[in-house]
JSON list of C-alpha atoms and ligand atoms in Angstrom, two decimals:
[
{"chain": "A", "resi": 1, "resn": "UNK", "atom": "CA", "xyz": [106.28, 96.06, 112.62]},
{"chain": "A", "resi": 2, "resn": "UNK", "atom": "CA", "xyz": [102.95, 95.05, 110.95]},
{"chain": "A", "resi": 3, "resn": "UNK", "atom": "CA", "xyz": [102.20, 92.66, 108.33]},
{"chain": "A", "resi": 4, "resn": "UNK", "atom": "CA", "xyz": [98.63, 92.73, 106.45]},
{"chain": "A", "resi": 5, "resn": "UNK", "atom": "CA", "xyz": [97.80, 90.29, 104.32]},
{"chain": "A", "resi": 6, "resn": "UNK", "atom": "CA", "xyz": [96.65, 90.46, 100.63]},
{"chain": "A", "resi": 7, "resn": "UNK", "atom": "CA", "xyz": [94.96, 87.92, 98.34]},
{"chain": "A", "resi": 8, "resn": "UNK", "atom": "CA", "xyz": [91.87, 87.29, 96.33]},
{"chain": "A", "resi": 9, "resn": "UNK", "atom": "CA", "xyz": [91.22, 83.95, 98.18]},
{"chain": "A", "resi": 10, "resn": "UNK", "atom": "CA", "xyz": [91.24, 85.82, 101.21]},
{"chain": "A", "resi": 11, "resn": "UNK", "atom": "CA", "xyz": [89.19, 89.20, 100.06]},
{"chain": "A", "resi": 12, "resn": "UNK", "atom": "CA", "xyz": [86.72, 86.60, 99.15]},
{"chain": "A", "resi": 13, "resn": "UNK", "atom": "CA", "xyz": [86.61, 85.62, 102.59]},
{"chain": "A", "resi": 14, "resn": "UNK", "atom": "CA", "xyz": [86.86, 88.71, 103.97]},
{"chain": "A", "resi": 15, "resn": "UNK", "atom": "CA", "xyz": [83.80, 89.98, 102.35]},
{"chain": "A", "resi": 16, "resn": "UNK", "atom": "CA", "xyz": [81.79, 86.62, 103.41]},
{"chain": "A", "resi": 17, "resn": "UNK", "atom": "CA", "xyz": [82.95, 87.49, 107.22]},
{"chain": "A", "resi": 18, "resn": "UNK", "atom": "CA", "xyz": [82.11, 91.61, 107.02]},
{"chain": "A", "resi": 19, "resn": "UNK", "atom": "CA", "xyz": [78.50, 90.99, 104.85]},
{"chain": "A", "resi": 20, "resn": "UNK", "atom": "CA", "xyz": [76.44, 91.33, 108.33]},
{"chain": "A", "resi": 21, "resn": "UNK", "atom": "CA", "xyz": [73.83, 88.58, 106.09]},
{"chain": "A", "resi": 22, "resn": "UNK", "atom": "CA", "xyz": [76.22, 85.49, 105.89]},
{"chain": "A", "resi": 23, "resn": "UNK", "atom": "CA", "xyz": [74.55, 82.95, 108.55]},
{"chain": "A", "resi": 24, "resn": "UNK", "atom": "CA", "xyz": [76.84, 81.48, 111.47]},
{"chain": "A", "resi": 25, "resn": "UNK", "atom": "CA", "xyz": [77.88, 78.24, 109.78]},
{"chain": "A", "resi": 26, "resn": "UNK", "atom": "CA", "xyz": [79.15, 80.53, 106.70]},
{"chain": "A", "resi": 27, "resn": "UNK", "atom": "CA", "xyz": [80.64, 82.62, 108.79]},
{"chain": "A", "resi": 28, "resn": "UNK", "atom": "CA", "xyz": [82.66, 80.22, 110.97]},
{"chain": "A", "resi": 29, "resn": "UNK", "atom": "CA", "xyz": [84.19, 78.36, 108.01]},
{"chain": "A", "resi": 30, "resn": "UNK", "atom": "CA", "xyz": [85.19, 81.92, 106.37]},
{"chain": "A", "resi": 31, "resn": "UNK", "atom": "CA", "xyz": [86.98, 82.36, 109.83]},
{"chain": "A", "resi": 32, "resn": "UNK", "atom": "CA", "xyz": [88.38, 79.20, 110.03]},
{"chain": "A", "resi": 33, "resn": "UNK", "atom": "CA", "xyz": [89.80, 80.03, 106.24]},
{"chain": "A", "resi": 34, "resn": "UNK", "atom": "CA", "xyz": [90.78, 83.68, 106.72]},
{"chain": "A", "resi": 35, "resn": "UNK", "atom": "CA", "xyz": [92.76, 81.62, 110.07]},
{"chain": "A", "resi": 36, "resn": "UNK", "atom": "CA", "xyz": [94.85, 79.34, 107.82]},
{"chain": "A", "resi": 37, "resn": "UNK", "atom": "CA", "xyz": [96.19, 82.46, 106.27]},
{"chain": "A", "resi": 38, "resn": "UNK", "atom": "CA", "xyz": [97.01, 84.18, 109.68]},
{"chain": "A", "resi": 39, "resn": "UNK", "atom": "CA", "xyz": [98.73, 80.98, 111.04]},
{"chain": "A", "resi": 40, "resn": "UNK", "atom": "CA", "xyz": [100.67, 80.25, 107.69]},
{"chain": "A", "resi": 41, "resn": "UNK", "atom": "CA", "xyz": [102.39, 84.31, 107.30]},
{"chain": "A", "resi": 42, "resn": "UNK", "atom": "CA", "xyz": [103.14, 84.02, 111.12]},
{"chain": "A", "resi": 43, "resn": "UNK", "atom": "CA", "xyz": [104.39, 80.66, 110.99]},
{"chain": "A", "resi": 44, "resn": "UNK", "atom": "CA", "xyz": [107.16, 82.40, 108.71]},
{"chain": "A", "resi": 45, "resn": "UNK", "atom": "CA", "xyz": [108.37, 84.07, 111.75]},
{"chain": "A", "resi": 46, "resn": "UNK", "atom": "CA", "xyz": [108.80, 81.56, 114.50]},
{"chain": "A", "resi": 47, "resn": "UNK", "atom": "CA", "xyz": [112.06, 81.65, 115.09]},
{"chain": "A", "resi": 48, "resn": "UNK", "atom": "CA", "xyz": [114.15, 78.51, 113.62]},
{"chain": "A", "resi": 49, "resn": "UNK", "atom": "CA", "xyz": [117.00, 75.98, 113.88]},
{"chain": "A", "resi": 50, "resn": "UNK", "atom": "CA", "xyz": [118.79, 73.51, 111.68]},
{"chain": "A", "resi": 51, "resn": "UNK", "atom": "CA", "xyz": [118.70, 70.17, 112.20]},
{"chain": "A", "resi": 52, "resn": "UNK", "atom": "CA", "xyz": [119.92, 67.24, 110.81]},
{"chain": "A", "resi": 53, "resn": "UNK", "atom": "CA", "xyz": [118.08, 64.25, 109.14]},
{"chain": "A", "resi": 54, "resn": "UNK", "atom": "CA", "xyz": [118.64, 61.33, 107.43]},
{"chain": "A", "resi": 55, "resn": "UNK", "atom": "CA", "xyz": [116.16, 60.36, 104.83]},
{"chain": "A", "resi": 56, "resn": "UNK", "atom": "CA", "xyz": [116.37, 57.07, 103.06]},
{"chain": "A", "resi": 57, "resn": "UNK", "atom": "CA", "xyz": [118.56, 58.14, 100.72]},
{"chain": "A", "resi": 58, "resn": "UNK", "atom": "CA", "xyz": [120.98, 60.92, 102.58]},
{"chain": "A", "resi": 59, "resn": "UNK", "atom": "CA", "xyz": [121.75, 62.99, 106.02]},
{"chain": "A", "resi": 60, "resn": "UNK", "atom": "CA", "xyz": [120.41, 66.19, 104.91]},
{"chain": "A", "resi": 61, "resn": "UNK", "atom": "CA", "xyz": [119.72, 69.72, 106.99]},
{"chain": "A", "resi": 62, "resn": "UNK", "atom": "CA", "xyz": [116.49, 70.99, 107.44]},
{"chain": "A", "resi": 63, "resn": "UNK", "atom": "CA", "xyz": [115.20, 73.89, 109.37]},
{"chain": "A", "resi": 64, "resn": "UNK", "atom": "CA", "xyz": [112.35, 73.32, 112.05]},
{"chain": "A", "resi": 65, "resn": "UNK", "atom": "CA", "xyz": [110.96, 75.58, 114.86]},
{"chain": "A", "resi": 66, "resn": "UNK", "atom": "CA", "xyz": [113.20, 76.47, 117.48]},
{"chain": "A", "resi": 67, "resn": "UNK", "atom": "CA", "xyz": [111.42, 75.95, 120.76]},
{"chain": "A", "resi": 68, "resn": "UNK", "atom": "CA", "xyz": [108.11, 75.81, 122.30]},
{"chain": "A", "resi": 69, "resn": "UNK", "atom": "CA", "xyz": [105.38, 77.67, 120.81]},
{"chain": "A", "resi": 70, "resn": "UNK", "atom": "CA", "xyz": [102.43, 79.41, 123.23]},
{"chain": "A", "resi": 71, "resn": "UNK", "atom": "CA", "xyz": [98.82, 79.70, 121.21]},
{"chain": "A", "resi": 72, "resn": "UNK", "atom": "CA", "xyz": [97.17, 82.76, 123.25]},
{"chain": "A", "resi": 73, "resn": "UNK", "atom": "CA", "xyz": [93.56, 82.99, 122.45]},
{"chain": "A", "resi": 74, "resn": "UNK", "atom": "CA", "xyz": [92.13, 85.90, 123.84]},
{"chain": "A", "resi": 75, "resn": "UNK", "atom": "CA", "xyz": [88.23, 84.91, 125.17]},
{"chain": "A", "resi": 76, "resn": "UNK", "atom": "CA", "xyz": [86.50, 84.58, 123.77]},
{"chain": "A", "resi": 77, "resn": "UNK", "atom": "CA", "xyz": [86.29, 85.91, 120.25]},
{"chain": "A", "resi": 78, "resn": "UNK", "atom": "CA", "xyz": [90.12, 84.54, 119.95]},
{"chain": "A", "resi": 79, "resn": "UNK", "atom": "CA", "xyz": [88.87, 80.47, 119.88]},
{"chain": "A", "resi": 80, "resn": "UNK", "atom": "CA", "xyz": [87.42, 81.17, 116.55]},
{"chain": "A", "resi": 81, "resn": "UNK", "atom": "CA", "xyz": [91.03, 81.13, 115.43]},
{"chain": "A", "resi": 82, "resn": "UNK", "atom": "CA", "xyz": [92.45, 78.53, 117.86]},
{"chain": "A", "resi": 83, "resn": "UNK", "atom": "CA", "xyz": [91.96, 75.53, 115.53]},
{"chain": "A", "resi": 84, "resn": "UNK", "atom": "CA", "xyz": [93.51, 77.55, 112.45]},
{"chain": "A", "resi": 85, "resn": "UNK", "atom": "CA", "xyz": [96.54, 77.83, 114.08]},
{"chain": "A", "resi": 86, "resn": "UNK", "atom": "CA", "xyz": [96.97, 74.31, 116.00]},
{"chain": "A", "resi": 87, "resn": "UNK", "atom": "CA", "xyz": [96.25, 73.00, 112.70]},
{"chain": "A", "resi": 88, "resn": "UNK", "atom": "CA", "xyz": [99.47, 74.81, 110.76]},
{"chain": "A", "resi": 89, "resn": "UNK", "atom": "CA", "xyz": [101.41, 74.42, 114.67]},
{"chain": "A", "resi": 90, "resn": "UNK", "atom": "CA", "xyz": [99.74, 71.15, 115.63]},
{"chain": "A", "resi": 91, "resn": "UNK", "atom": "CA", "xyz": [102.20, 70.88, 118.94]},
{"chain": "A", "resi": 92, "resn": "UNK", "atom": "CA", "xyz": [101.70, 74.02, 120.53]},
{"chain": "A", "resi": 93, "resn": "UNK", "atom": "CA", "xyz": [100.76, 74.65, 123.75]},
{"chain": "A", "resi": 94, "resn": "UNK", "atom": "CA", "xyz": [98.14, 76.99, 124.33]},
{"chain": "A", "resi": 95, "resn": "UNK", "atom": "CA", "xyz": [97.58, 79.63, 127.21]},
{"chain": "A", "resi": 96, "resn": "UNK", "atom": "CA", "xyz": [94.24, 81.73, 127.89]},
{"chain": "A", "resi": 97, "resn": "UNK", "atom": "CA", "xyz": [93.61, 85.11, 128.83]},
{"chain": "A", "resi": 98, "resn": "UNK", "atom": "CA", "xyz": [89.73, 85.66, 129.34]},
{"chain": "A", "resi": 99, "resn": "UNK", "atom": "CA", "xyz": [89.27, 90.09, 128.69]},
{"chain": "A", "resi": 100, "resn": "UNK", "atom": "CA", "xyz": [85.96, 91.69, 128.41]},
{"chain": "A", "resi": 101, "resn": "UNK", "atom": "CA", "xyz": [85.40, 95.48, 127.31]},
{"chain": "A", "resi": 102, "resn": "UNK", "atom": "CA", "xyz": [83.61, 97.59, 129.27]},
{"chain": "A", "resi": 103, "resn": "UNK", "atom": "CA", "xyz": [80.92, 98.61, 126.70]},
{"chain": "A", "resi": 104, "resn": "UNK", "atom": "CA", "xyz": [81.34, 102.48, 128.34]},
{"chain": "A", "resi": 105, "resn": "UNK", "atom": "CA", "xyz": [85.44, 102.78, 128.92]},
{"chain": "A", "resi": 106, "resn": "UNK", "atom": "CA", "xyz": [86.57, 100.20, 126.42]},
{"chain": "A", "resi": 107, "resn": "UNK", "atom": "CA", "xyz": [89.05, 98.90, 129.13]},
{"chain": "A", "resi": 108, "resn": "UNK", "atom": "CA", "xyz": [89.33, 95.52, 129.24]},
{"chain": "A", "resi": 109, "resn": "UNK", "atom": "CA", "xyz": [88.46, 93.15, 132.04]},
{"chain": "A", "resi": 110, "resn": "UNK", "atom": "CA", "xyz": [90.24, 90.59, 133.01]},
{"chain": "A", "resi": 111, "resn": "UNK", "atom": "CA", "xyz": [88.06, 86.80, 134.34]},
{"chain": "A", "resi": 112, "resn": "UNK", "atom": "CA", "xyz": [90.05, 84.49, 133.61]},
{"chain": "A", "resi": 113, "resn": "UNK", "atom": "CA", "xyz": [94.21, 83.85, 132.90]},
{"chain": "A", "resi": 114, "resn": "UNK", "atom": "CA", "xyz": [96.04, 80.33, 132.37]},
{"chain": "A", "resi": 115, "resn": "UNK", "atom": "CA", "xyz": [99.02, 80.16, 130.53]},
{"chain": "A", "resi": 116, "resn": "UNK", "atom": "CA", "xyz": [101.94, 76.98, 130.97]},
{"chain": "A", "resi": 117, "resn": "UNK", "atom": "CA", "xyz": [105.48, 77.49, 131.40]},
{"chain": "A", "resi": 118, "resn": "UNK", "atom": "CA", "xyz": [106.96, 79.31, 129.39]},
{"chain": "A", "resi": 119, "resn": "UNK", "atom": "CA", "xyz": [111.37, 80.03, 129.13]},
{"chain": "A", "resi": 120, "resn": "UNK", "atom": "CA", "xyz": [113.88, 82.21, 126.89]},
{"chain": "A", "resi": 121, "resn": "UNK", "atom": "CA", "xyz": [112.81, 79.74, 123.88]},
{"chain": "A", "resi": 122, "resn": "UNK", "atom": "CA", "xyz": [109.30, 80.07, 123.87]},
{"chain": "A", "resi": 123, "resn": "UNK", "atom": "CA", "xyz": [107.42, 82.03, 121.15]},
{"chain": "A", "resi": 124, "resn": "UNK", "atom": "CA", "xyz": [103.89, 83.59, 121.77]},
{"chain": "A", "resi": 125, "resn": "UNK", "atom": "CA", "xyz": [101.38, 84.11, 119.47]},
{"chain": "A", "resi": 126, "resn": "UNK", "atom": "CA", "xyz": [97.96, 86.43, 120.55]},
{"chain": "A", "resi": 127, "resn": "UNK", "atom": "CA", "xyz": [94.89, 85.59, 118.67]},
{"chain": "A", "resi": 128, "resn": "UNK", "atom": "CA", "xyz": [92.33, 88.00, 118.40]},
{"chain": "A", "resi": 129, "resn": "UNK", "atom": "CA", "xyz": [89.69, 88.72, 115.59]},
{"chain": "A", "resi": 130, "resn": "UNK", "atom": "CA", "xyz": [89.58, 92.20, 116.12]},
{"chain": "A", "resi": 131, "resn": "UNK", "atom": "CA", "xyz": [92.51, 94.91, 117.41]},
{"chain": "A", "resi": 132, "resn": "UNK", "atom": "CA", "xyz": [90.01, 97.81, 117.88]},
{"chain": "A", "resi": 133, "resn": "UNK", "atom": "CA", "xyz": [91.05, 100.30, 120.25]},
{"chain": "A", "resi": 134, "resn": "UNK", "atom": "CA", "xyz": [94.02, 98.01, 120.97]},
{"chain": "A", "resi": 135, "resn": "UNK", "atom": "CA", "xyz": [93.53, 97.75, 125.20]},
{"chain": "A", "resi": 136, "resn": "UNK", "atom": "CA", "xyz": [92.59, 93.77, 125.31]},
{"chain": "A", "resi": 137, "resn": "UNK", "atom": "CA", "xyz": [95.79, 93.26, 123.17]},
{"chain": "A", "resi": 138, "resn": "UNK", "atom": "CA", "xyz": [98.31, 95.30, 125.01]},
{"chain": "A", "resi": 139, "resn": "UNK", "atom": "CA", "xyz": [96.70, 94.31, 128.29]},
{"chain": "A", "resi": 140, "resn": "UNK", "atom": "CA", "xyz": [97.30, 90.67, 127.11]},
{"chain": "A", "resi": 141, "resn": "UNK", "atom": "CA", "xyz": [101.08, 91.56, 125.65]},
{"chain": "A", "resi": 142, "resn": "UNK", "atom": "CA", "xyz": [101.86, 93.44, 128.57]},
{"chain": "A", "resi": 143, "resn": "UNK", "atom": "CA", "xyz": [101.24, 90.37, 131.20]},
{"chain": "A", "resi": 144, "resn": "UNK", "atom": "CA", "xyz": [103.21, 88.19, 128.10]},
{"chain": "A", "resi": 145, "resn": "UNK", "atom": "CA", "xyz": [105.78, 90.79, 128.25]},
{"chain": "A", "resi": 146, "resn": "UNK", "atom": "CA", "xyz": [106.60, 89.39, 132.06]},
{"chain": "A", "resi": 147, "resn": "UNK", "atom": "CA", "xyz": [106.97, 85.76, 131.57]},
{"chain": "A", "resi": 148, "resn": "UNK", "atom": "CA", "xyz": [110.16, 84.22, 129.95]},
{"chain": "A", "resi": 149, "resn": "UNK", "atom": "CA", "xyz": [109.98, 84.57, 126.31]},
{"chain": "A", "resi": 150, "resn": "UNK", "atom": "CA", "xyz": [111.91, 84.53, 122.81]},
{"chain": "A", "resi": 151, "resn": "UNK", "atom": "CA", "xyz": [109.13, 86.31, 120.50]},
{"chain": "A", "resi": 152, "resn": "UNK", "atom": "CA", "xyz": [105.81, 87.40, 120.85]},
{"chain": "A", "resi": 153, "resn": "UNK", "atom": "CA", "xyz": [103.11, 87.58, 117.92]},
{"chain": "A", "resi": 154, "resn": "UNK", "atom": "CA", "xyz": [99.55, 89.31, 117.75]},
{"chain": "A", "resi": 155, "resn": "UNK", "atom": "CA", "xyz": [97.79, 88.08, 114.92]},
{"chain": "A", "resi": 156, "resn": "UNK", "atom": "CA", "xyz": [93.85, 89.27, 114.06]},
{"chain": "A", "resi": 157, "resn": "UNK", "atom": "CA", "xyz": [91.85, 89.45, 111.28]},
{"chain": "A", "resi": 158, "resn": "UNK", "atom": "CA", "xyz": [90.85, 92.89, 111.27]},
{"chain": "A", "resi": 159, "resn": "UNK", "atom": "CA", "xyz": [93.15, 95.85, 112.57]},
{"chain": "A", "resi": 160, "resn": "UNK", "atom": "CA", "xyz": [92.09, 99.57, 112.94]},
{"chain": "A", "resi": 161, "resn": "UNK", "atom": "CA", "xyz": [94.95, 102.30, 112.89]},
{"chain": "A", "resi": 162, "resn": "UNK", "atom": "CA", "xyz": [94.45, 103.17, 116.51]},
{"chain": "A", "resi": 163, "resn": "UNK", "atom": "CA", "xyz": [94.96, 99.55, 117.65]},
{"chain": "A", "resi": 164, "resn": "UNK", "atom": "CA", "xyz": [98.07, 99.00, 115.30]},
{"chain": "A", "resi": 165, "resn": "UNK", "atom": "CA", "xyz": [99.90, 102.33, 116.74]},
{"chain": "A", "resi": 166, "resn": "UNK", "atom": "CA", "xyz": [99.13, 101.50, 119.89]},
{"chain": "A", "resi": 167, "resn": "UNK", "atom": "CA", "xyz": [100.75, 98.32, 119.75]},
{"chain": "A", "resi": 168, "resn": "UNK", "atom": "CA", "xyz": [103.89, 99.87, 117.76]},
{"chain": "A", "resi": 169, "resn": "UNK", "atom": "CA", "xyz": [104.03, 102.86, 120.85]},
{"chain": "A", "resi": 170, "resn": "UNK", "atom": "CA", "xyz": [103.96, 99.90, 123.47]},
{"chain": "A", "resi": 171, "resn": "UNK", "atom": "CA", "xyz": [105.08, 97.09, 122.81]},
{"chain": "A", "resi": 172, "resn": "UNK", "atom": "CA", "xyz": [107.72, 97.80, 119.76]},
{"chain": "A", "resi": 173, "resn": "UNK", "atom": "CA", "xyz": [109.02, 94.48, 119.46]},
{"chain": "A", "resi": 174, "resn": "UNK", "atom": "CA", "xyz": [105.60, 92.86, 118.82]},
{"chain": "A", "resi": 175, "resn": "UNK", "atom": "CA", "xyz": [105.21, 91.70, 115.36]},
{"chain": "A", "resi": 176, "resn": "UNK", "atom": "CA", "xyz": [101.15, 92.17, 113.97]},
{"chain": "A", "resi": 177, "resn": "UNK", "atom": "CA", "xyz": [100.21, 89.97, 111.26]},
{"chain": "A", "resi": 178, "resn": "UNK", "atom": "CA", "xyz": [96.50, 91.08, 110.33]},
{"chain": "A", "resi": 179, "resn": "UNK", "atom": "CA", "xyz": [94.31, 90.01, 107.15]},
{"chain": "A", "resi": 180, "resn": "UNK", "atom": "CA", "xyz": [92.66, 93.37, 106.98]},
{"chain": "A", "resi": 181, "resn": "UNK", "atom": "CA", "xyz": [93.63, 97.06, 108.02]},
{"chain": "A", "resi": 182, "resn": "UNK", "atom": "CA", "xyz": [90.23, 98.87, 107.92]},
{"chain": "A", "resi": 183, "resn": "UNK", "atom": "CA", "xyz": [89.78, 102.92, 107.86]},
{"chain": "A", "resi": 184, "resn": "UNK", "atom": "CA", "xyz": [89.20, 104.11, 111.72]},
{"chain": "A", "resi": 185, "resn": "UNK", "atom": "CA", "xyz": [86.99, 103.35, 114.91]},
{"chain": "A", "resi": 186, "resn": "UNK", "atom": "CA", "xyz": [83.43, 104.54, 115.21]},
{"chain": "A", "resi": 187, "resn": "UNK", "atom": "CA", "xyz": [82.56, 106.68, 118.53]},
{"chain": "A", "resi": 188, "resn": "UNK", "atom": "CA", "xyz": [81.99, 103.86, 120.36]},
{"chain": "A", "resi": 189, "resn": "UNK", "atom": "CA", "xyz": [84.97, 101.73, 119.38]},
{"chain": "A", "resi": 190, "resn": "UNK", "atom": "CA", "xyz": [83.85, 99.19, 116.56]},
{"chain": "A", "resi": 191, "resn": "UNK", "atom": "CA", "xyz": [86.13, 99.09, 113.77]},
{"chain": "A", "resi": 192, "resn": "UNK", "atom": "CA", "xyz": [84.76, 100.85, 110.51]},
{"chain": "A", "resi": 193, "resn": "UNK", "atom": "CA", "xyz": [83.96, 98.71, 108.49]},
{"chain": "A", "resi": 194, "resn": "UNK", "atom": "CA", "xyz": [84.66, 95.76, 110.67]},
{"chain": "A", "resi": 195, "resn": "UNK", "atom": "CA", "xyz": [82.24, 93.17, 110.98]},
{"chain": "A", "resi": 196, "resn": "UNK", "atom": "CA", "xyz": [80.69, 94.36, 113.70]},
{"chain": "A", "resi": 197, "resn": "UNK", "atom": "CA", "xyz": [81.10, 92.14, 116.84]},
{"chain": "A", "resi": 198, "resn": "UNK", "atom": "CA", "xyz": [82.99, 88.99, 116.19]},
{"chain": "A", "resi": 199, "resn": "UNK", "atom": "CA", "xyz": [82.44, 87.36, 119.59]},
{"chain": "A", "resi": 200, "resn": "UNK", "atom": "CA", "xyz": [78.29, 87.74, 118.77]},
{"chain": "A", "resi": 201, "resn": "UNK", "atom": "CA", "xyz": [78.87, 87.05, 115.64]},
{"chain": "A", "resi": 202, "resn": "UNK", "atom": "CA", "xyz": [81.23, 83.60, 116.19]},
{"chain": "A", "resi": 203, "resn": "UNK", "atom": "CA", "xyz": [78.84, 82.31, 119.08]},
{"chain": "A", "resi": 204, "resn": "UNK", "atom": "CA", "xyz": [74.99, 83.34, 117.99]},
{"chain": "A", "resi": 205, "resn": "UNK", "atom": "CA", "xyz": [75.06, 85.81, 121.07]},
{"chain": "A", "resi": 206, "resn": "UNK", "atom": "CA", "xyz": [73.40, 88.58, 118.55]},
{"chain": "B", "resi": 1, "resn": "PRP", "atom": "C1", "xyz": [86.36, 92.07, 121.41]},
{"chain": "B", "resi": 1, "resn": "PRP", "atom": "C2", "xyz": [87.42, 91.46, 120.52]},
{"chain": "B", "resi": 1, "resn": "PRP", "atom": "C3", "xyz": [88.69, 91.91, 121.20]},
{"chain": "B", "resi": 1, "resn": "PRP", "atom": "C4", "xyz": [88.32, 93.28, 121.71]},
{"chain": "B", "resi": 1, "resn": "PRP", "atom": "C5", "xyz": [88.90, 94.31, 120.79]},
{"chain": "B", "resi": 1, "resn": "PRP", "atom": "O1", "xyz": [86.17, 91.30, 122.53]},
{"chain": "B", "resi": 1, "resn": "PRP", "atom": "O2", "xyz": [87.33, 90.07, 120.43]},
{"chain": "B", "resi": 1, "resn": "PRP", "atom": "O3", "xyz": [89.09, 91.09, 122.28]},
{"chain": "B", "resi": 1, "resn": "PRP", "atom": "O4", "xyz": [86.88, 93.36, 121.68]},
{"chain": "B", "resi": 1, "resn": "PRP", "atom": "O5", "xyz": [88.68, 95.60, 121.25]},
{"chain": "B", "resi": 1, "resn": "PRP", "atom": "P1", "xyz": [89.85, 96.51, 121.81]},
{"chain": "B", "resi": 1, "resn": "PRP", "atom": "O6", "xyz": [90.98, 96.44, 120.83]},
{"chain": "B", "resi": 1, "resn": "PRP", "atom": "O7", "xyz": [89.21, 97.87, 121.85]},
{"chain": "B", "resi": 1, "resn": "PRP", "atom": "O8", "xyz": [90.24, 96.01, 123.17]},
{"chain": "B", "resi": 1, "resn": "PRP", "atom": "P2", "xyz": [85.06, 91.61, 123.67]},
{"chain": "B", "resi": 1, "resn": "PRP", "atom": "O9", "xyz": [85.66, 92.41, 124.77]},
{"chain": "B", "resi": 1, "resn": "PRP", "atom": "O10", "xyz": [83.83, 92.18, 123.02]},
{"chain": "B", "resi": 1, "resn": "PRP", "atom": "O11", "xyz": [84.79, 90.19, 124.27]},
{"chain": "B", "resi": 1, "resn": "PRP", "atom": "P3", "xyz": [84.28, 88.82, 123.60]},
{"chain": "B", "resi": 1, "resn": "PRP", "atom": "O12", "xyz": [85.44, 88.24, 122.84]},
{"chain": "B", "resi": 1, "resn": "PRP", "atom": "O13", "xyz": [83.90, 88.00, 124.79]},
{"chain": "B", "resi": 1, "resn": "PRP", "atom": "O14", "xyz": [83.10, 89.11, 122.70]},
{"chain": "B", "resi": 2, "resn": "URA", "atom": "N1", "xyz": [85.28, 94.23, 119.14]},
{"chain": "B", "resi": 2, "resn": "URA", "atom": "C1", "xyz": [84.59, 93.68, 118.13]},
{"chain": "B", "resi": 2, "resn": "URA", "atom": "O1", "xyz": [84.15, 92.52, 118.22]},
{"chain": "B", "resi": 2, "resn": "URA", "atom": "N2", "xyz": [84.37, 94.40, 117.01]},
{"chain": "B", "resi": 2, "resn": "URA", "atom": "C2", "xyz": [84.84, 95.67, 116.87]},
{"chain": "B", "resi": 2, "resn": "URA", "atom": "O2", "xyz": [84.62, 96.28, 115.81]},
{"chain": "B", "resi": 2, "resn": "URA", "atom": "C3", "xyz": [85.56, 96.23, 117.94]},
{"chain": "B", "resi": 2, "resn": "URA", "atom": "C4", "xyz": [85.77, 95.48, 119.07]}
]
């Protein structure tokens, strides 16, 4: 299942982050914006329990998350929306997966992997800016896929078809929450019309 999100507020942003003019400090903050959104739909689908509480005036019920919750930043384009998310899930734990594309295959790479216990509680949530061809996501939901788990969620900010049925083909139980689903991959695998390269573009590396 996929979600994409819709909104003036967040068009706005989106057009700040794709404009290939907006400087770096413009850029980030759109991010960091476009982020809040991501964090907020997928919030809605951590899983939940009741609890009970007694405020000054009653013992009411109220409905918090159900178990620990894994923040999965893929490096490093995905720590542009690390502090989005802590901020709307401010005690999660949060795992790494370092992935680099080969420029010629498009297969990712992996350098670098260190996630914390996990157990049949814990939900995971994948951020990535960009799902492109979709291999650094399923590479990274695939190793997920392994460890003890309740739910696992890939959130981006800009999904191409290809990336979005390959996730659906292989990993079916995989909610995608994405803030933009753009038209199709170019012939050597940016998203059209994508932003170009988020990483560069998050970290001056242009
Ligand atoms: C980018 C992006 C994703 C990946 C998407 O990272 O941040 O991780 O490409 O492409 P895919 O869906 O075809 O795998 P990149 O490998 O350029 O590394 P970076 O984050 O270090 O810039
Ligand atoms: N990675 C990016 O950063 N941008 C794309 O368009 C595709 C992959």
């Amino acid at each position: 299942m996929s979600i994409i999100l819709s909104g003036t507020a967040l068009s706005t942003d989106l057009a700040t982050i794709r404009n290939s003019s907006t400087p770096i400090d413009v850029f980030r903050a759109a991010v960091h914006r476009i982020g809040l959104h991501l964090a907020v739909e997928t919030s809605r689908h951590i899983p939940s329990k009741e609890i009970s509480v007694t405020t000054p005036i009653e013992t009411t019920t109220c409905s918090v998350i159900d178990g620990r919750v894994v923040i999965v930043p893929i490096l490093r384009a995905g720590l542009g929306l690390l502090d989005p998310f802590l901020t709307i899930c401010p005690d999660a734990s949060v795992g790494f997966i370092g992935l680099k594309r080969n420029e010629e295959t498009l297969a990712p790479a992996e350098y670098y992997r260190n996630l914390p216990p996990s157990d049949s509680a814990t939900t995971f949530i994948v951020i990535d800016p960009m799902l492109a061809t979709g291999g650094s996501m399923t590479a990274t939901l695939g190793l997920l896929r392994e460890l003890p788990h309740q739910r696992i969620i890939a959130a981006c900010l800009i999904a191409a078809p290809e990336g979005i049925t390959r996730i659906q083909d292989e990993h079916p139980n995989v909610l995608i929450v994405s803030a933009a689903l753009d038209r199709q991959l170019n012939d050597v695998g940016y998203i059209m019309p994508g932003l170009g390269d988020a990483g560069d573009r998050l970290f001056g590396t242009l």
